Short mmCIF file of C-alpha atoms in Angstrom, two decimals:
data_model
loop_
_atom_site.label_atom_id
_atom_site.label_comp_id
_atom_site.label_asym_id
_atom_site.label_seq_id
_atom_site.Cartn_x
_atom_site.Cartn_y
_atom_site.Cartn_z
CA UNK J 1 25.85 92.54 97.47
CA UNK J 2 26.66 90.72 100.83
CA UNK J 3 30.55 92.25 100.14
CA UNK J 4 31.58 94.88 103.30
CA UNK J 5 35.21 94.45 103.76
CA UNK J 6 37.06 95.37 106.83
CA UNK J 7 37.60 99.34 106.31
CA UNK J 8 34.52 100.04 103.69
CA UNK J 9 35.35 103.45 103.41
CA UNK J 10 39.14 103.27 102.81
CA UNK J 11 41.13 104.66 99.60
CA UNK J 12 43.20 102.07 98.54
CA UNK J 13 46.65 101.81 97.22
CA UNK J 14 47.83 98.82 95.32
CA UNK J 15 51.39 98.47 94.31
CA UNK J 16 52.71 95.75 91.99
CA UNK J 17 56.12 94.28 92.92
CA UNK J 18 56.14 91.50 90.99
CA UNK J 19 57.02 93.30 87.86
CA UNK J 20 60.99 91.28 87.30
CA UNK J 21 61.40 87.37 87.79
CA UNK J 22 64.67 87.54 89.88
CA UNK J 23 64.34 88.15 93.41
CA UNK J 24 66.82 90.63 93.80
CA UNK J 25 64.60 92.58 91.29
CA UNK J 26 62.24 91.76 93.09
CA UNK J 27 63.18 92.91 96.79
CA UNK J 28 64.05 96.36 94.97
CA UNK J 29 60.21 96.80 93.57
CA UNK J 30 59.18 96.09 97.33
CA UNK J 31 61.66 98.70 98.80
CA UNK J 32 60.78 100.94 96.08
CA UNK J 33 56.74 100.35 96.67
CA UNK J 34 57.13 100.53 100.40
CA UNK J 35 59.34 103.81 99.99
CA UNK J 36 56.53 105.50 97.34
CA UNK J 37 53.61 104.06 99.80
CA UNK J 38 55.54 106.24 102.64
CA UNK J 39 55.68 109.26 99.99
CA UNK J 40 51.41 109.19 100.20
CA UNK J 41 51.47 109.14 103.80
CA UNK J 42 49.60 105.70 104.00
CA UNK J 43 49.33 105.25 107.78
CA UNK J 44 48.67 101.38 107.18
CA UNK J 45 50.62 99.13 104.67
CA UNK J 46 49.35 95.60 104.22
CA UNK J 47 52.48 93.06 102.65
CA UNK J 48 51.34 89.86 101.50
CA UNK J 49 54.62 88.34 101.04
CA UNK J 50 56.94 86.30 102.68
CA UNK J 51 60.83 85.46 102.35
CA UNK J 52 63.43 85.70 103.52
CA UNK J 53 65.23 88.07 106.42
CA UNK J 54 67.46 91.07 104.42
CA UNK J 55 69.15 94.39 105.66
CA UNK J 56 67.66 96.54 103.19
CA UNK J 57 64.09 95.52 103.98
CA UNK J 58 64.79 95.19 107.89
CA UNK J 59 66.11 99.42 107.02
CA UNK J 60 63.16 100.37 105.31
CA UNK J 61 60.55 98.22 107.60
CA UNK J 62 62.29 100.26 111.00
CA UNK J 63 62.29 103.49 108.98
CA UNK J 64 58.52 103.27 108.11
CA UNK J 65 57.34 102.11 111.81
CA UNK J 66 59.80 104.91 113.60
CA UNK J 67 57.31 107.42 111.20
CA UNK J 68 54.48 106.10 112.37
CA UNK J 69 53.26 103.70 109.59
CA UNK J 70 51.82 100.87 110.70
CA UNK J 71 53.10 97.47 108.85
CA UNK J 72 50.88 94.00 108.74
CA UNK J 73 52.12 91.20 106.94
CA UNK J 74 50.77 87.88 106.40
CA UNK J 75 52.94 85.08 108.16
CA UNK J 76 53.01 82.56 105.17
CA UNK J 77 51.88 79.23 104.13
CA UNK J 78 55.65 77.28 104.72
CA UNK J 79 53.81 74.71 107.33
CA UNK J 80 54.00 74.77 111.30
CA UNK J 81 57.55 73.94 111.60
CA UNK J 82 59.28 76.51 109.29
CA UNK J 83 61.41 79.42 110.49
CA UNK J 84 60.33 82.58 110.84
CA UNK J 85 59.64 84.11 107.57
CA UNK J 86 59.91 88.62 106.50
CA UNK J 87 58.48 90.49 106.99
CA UNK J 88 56.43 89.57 109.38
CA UNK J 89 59.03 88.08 111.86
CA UNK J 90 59.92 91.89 111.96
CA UNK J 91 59.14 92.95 115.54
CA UNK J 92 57.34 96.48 114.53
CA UNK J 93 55.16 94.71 111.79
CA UNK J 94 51.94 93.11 112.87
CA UNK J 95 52.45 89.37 111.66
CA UNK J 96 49.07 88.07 110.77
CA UNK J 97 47.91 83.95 110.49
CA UNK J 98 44.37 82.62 108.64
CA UNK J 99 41.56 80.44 110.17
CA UNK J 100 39.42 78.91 108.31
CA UNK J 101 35.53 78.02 108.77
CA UNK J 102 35.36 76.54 111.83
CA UNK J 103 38.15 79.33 113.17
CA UNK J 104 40.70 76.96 112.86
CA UNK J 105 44.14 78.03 112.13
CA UNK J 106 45.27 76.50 108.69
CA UNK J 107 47.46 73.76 108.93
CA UNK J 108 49.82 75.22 106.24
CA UNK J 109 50.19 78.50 108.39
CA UNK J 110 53.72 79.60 109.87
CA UNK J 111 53.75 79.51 113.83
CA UNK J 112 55.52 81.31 116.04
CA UNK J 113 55.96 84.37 118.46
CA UNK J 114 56.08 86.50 115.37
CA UNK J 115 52.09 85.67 115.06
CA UNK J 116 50.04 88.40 116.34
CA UNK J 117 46.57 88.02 115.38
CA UNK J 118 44.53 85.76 113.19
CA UNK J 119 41.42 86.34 110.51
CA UNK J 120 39.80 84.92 108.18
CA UNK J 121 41.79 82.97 105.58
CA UNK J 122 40.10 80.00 103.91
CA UNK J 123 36.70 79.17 102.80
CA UNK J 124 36.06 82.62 102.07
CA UNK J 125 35.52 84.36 98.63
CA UNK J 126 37.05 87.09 97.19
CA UNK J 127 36.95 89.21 94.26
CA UNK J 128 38.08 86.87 90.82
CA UNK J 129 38.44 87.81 87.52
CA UNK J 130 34.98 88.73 85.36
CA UNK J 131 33.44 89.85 87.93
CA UNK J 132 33.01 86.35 89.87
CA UNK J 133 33.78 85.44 93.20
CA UNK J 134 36.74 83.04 94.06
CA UNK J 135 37.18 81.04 97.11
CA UNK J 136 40.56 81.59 98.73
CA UNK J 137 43.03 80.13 101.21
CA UNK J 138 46.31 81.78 102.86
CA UNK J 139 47.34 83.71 105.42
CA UNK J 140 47.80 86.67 102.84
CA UNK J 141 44.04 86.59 102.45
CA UNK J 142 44.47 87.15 106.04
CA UNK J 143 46.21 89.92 106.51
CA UNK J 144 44.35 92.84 104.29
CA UNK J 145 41.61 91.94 107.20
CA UNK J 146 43.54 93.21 110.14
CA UNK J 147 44.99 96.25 107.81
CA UNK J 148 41.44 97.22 107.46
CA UNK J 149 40.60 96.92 110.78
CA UNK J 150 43.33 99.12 111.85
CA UNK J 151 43.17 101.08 109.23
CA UNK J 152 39.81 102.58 110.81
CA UNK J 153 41.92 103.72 113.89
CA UNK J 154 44.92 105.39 112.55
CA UNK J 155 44.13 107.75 109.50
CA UNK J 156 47.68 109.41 109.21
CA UNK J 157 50.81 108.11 109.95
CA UNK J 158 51.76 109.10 113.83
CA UNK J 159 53.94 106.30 115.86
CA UNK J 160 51.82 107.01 119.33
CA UNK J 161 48.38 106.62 117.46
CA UNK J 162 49.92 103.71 115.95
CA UNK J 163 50.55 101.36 118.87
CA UNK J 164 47.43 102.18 120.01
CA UNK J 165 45.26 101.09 117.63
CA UNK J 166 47.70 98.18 117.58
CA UNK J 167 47.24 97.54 120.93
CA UNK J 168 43.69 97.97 120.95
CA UNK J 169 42.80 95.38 118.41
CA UNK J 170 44.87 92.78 120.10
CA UNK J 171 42.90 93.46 123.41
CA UNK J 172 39.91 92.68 121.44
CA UNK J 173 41.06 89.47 119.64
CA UNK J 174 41.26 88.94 123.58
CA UNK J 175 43.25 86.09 124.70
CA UNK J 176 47.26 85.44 126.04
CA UNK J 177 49.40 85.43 123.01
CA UNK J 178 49.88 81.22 121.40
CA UNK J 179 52.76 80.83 118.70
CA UNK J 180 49.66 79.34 116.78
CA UNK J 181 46.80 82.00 116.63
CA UNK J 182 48.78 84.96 118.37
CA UNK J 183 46.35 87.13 120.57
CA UNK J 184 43.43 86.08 119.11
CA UNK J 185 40.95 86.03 116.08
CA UNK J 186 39.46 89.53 114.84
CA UNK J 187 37.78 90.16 111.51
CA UNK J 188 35.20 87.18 111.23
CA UNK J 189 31.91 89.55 110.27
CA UNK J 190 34.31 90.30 106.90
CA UNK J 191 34.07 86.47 105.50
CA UNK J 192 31.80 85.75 102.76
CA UNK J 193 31.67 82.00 102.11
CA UNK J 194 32.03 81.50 97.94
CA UNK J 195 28.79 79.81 98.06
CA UNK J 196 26.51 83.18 99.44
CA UNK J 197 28.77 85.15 97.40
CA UNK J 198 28.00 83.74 93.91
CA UNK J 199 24.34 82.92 95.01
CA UNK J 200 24.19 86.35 95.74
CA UNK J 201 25.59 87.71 92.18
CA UNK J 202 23.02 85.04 89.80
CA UNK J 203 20.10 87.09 91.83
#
């Protein structure tokens, strides 16, 4: 199939934390998911969530990056003149944006300084249910692009190995950081449009 995703050869671990409807039941399944993803040594932890800043999950997000974990989070869909949102406003997590086609960044995207890189985010497909392919749009379709990405550079959890992959991939997104598209665009050989991908499953 024409699907290669960012880190092809990754194990992945997916924790649900939408398991209770209030958000305070909800925060706890994050800081319990982030806590058990630290417990399996996962050097890079992708959060496709936004809300709002909180001490607990400003502890556990500084606790995880002082062990070497590396944290990318998608900035959120709230429109160009919302506040920061967490936690990617966190200054240790990678806070990633989505472009979409024509590597534009999405109109609905969060701007900012907390925006560090951008990827592909709209007019892309992705996995759906019964085995088709879905188009998507969102900066947390986003994000799982630069986790994979860095992923490939840090394969345990180590705080020095950490910043530099980090570092590395924003030298190659290559440009002076904009509140819009941060450092730059990485990740565009991942996007599938829907179109190729569906094509692609009726052959």
């Amino acid at each position: 199939g024409p699907f290669r995703g960012a880190a092809p050869n990754a194990e992945l671990y997916a924790v649900n934390v939408y398991c209770t409807g209030s958000p305070s039941g909800q925060l706890a399944q994050i800081v319990g998911g982030l806590s058990w993803l630290a417990e399996q040594s996962i050097p890079v932890i992708n959060i496709s969530l936004v809300g709002a800043d909180n001490r607990l999950l400003a502890q556990i997000v500084a606790q995880l990056s002082e062990r070497g974990h590396l944290l990318v989070a998608a900035v959120g869909n709230d429109g160009p003149n919302a506040p920061p949102l967490y936690p990617a406003a966190y200054e240790t997590v990678v806070g990633v944006t989505a472009v979409d086609a024509q590597n534009e960044v999405l109109l609905e995207a969060v701007r900012g300084p907390q925006v560090e890189l951008a990827a592909p985010g709209a007019d892309m497909a992705a996995a759906g249910l019964n085995g088709q392919f879905v188009a998507v749009r969102g900066t947390s379709f986003a994000a799982p692009i630069v986790a994979g990405l860095l992923a490939n550079q840090l394969p345990a959890p180590n705080a020095d190995a950490a910043a530099a992959a980090r570092r590395q991939l924003r030298r190659q997104a290559g440009s002076k950081h904009k509140p819009d598209a941060g450092y730059g665009l990485v990740g565009t050989q991942v996007r599938i449009s829907p179109a190729v991908a569906n094509l692609t499953l009726q052959e």
